mmCIF file of C-alpha atoms in Angstrom:
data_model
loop_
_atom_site.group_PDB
_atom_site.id
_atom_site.type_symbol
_atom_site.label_atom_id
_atom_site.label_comp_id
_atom_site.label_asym_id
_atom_site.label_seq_id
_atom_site.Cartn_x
_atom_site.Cartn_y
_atom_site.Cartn_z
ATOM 1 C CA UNK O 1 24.495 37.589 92.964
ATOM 2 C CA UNK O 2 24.061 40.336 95.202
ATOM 3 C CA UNK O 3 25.082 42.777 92.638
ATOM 4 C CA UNK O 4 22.564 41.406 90.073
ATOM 5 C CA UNK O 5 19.640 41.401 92.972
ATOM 6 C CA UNK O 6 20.813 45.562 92.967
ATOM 7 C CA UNK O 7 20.384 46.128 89.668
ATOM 8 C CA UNK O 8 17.062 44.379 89.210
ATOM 9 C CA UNK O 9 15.901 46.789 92.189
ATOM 10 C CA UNK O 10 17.285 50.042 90.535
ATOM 11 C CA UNK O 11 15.661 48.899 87.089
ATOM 12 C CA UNK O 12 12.455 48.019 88.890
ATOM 13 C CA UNK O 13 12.448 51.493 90.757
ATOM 14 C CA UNK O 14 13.499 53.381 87.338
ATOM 15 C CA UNK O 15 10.025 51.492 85.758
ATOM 16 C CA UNK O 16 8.098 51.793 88.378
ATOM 17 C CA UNK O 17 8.845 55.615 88.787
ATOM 18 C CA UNK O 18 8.607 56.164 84.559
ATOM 19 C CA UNK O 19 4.944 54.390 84.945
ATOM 20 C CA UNK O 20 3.612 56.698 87.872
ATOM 21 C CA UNK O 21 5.273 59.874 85.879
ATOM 22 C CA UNK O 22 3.351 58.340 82.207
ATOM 23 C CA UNK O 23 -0.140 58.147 84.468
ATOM 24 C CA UNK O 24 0.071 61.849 86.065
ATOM 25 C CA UNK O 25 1.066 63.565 83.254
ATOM 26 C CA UNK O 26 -1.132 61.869 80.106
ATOM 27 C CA UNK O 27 0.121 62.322 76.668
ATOM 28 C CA UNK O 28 -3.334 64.570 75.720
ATOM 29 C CA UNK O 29 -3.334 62.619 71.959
ATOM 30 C CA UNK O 30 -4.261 59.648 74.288
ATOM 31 C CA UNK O 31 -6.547 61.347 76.109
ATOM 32 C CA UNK O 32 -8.706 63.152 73.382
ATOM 33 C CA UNK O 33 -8.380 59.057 71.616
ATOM 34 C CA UNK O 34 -10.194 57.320 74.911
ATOM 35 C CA UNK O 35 -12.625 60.471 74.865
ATOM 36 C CA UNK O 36 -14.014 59.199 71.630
ATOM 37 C CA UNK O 37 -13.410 55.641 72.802
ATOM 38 C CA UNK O 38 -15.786 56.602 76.117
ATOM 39 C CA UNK O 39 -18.207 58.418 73.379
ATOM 40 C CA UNK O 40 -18.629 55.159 71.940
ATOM 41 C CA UNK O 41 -19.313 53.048 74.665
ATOM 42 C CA UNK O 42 -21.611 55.424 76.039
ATOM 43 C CA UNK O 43 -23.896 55.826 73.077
ATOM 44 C CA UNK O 44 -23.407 51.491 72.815
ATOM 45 C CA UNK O 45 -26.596 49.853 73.649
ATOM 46 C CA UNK O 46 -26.411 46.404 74.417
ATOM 47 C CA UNK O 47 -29.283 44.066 73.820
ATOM 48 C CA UNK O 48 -30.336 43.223 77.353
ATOM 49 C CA UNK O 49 -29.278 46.527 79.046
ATOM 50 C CA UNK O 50 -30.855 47.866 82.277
ATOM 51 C CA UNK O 51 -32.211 50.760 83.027
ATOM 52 C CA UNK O 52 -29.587 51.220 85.893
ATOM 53 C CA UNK O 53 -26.898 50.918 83.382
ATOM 54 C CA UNK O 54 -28.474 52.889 80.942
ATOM 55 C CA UNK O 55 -28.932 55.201 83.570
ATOM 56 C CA UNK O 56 -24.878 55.726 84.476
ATOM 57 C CA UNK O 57 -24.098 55.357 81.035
ATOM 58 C CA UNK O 58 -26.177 58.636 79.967
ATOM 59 C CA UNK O 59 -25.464 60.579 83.497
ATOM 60 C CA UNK O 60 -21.506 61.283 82.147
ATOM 61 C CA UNK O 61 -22.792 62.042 78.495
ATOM 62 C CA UNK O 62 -23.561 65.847 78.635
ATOM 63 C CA UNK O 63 -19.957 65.997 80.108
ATOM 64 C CA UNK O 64 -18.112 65.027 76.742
ATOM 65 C CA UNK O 65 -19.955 67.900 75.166
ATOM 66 C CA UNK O 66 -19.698 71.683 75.218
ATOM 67 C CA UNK O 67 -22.249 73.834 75.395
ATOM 68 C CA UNK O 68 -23.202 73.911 71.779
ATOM 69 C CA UNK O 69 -22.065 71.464 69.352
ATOM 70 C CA UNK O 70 -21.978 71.572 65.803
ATOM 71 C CA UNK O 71 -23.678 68.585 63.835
ATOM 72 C CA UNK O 72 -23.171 68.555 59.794
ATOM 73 C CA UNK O 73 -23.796 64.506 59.571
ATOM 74 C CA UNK O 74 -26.288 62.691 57.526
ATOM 75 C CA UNK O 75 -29.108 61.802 59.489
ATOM 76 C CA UNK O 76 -30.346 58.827 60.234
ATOM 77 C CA UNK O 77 -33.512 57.684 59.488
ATOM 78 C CA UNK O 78 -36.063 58.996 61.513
ATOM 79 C CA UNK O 79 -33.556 60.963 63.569
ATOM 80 C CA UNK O 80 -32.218 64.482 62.561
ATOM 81 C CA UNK O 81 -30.408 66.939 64.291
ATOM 82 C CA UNK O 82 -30.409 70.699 63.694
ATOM 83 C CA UNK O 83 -26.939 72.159 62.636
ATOM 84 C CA UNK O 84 -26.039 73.597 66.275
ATOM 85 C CA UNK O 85 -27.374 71.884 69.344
ATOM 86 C CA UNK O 86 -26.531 72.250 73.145
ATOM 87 C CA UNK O 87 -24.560 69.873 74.875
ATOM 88 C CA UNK O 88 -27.251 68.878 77.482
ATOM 89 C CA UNK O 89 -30.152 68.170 74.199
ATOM 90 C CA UNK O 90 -27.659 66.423 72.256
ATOM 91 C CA UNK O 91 -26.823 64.022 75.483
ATOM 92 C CA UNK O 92 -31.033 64.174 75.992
ATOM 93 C CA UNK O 93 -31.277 63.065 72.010
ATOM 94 C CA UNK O 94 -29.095 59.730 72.325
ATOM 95 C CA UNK O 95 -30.858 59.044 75.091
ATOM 96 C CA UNK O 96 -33.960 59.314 73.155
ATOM 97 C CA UNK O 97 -32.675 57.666 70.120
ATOM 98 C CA UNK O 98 -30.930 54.411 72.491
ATOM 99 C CA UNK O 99 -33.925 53.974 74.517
ATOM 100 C CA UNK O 100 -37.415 54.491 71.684
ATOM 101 C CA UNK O 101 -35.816 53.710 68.673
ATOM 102 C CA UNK O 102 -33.488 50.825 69.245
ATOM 103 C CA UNK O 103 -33.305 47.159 71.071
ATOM 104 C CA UNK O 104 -29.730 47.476 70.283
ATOM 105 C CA UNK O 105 -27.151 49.466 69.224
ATOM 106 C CA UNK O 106 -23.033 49.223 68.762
ATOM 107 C CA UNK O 107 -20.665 52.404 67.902
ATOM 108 C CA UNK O 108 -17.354 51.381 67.512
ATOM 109 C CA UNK O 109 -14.726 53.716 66.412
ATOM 110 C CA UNK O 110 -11.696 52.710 64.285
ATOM 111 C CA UNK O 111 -8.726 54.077 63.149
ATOM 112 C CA UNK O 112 -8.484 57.388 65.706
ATOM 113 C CA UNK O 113 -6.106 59.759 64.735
ATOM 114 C CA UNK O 114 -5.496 63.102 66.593
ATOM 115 C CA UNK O 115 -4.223 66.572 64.972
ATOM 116 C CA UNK O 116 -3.977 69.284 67.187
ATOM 117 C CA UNK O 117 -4.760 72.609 66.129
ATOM 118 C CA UNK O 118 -2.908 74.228 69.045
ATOM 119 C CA UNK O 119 -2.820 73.595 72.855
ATOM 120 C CA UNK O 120 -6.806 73.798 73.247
ATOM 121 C CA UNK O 121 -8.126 72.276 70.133
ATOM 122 C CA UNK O 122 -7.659 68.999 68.579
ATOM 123 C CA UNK O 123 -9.548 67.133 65.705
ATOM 124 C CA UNK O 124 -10.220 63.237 65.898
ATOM 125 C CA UNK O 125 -10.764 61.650 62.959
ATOM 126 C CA UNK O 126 -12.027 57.961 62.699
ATOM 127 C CA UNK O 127 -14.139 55.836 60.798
ATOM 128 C CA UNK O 128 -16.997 55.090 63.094
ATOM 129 C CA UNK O 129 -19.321 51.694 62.645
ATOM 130 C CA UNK O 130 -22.755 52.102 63.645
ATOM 131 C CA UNK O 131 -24.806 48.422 64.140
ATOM 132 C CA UNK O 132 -27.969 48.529 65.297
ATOM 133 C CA UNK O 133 -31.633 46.443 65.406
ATOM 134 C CA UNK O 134 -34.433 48.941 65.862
ATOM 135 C CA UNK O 135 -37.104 47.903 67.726
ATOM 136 C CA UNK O 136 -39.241 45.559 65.347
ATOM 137 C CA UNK O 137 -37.318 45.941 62.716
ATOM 138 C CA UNK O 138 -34.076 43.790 61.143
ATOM 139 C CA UNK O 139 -30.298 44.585 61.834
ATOM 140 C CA UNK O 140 -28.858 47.941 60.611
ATOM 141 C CA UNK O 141 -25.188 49.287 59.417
ATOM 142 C CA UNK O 142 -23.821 51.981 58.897
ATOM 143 C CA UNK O 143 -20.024 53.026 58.559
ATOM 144 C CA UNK O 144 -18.901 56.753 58.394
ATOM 145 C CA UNK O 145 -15.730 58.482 58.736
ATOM 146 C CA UNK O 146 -16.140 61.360 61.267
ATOM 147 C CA UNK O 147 -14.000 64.375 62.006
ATOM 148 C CA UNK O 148 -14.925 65.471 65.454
ATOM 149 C CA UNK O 149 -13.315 68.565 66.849
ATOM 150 C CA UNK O 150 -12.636 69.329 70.380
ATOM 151 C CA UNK O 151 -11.895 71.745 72.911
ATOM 152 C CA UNK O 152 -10.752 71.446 75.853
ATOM 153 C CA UNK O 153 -12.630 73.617 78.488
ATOM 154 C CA UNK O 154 -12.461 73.197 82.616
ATOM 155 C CA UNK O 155 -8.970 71.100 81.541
ATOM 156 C CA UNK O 156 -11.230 68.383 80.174
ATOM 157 C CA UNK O 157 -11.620 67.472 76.033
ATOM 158 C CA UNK O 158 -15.307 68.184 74.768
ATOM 159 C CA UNK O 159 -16.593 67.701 71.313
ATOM 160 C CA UNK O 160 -17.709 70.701 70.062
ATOM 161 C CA UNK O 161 -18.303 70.348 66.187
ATOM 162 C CA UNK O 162 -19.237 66.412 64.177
ATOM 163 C CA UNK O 163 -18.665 66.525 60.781
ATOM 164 C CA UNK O 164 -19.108 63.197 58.424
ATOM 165 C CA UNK O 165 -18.229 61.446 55.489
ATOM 166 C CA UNK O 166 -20.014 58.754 53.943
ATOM 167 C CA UNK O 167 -17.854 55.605 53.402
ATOM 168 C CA UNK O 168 -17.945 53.251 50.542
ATOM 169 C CA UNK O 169 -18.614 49.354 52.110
#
């Protein structure tokens, strides 16, 4: 018994120790994935949403993007974006677009695969599912597959280029 009580201690230790060593040193395919998984939540408006949370929510935005970003998407309607844009307007533009345009919105991203280009650059491809109500208006979808590159600058993963194509539904 004492043996067995051991061995459960030393397998215990051997987990423990592999689960600190998988959280200090992240595979970087996960963490470009839950960049475009905090992308999405960030540009997710509610229905109900405060202006406190809005107000966190769009203080971390200009931080997933570098200084310019390169847009080749299909606008939406009533909302276009020039082919280059810097980080700081794009964040200031979903703002915009969350808070005048829509009572609610939901981006949900599906499907994220990662190829990196080399060390510093990745691409994320995913099929992204815009829902939204504008304001006085009747429920909205849209469903895209997006091929967002990154780069990561300061040792953190920002979107520099969007790039879509539409999908069939």
């Amino acid at each position: 018994m004492k043996k067995l009580s051991s061995t459960i201690m030393v397998l215990f230790a051997f987990a423990l120790a592999g689960y600190v060593w998988w959280r200090m040193h992240p595979n970087q395919d996960r963490v470009i994935v839950e960049r475009v998984e905090d992308l999405a939540e960030r540009v997710t408006k509610p229905a109900g949403e405060t202006n406190s949370i809005m107000a966190l929510k769009m203080a971390g935005l200009s931080g997933l993007f570098a200084d310019e970003v390169a847009i080749d998407l299909v606008p939406i309607e009533g909302f276009a974006i020039d082919n280059s844009v810097g980080g700081d307007e794009l964040a200031s533009l979903i703002a915009q677009l969350r808070r005048t345009m829509f009572s609610e919105l939901i981006l949900t991203c599906h499907d994220i695969t990662v190829t990196r280009e080399n060390d510093d650059e990745a691409t994320a491809t995913f099929t992204a599912r815009l829902e939204g109500t504008p304001k006085h208006d009747t429920r909205q979808t849209e469903t895209r597959e997006i091929h967002a590159q990154l780069r990561q600058i300061d040792g953190k993963w920002r979107f520099t280029a969007f790039r879509d194509e539409a999908v069939l539904v």
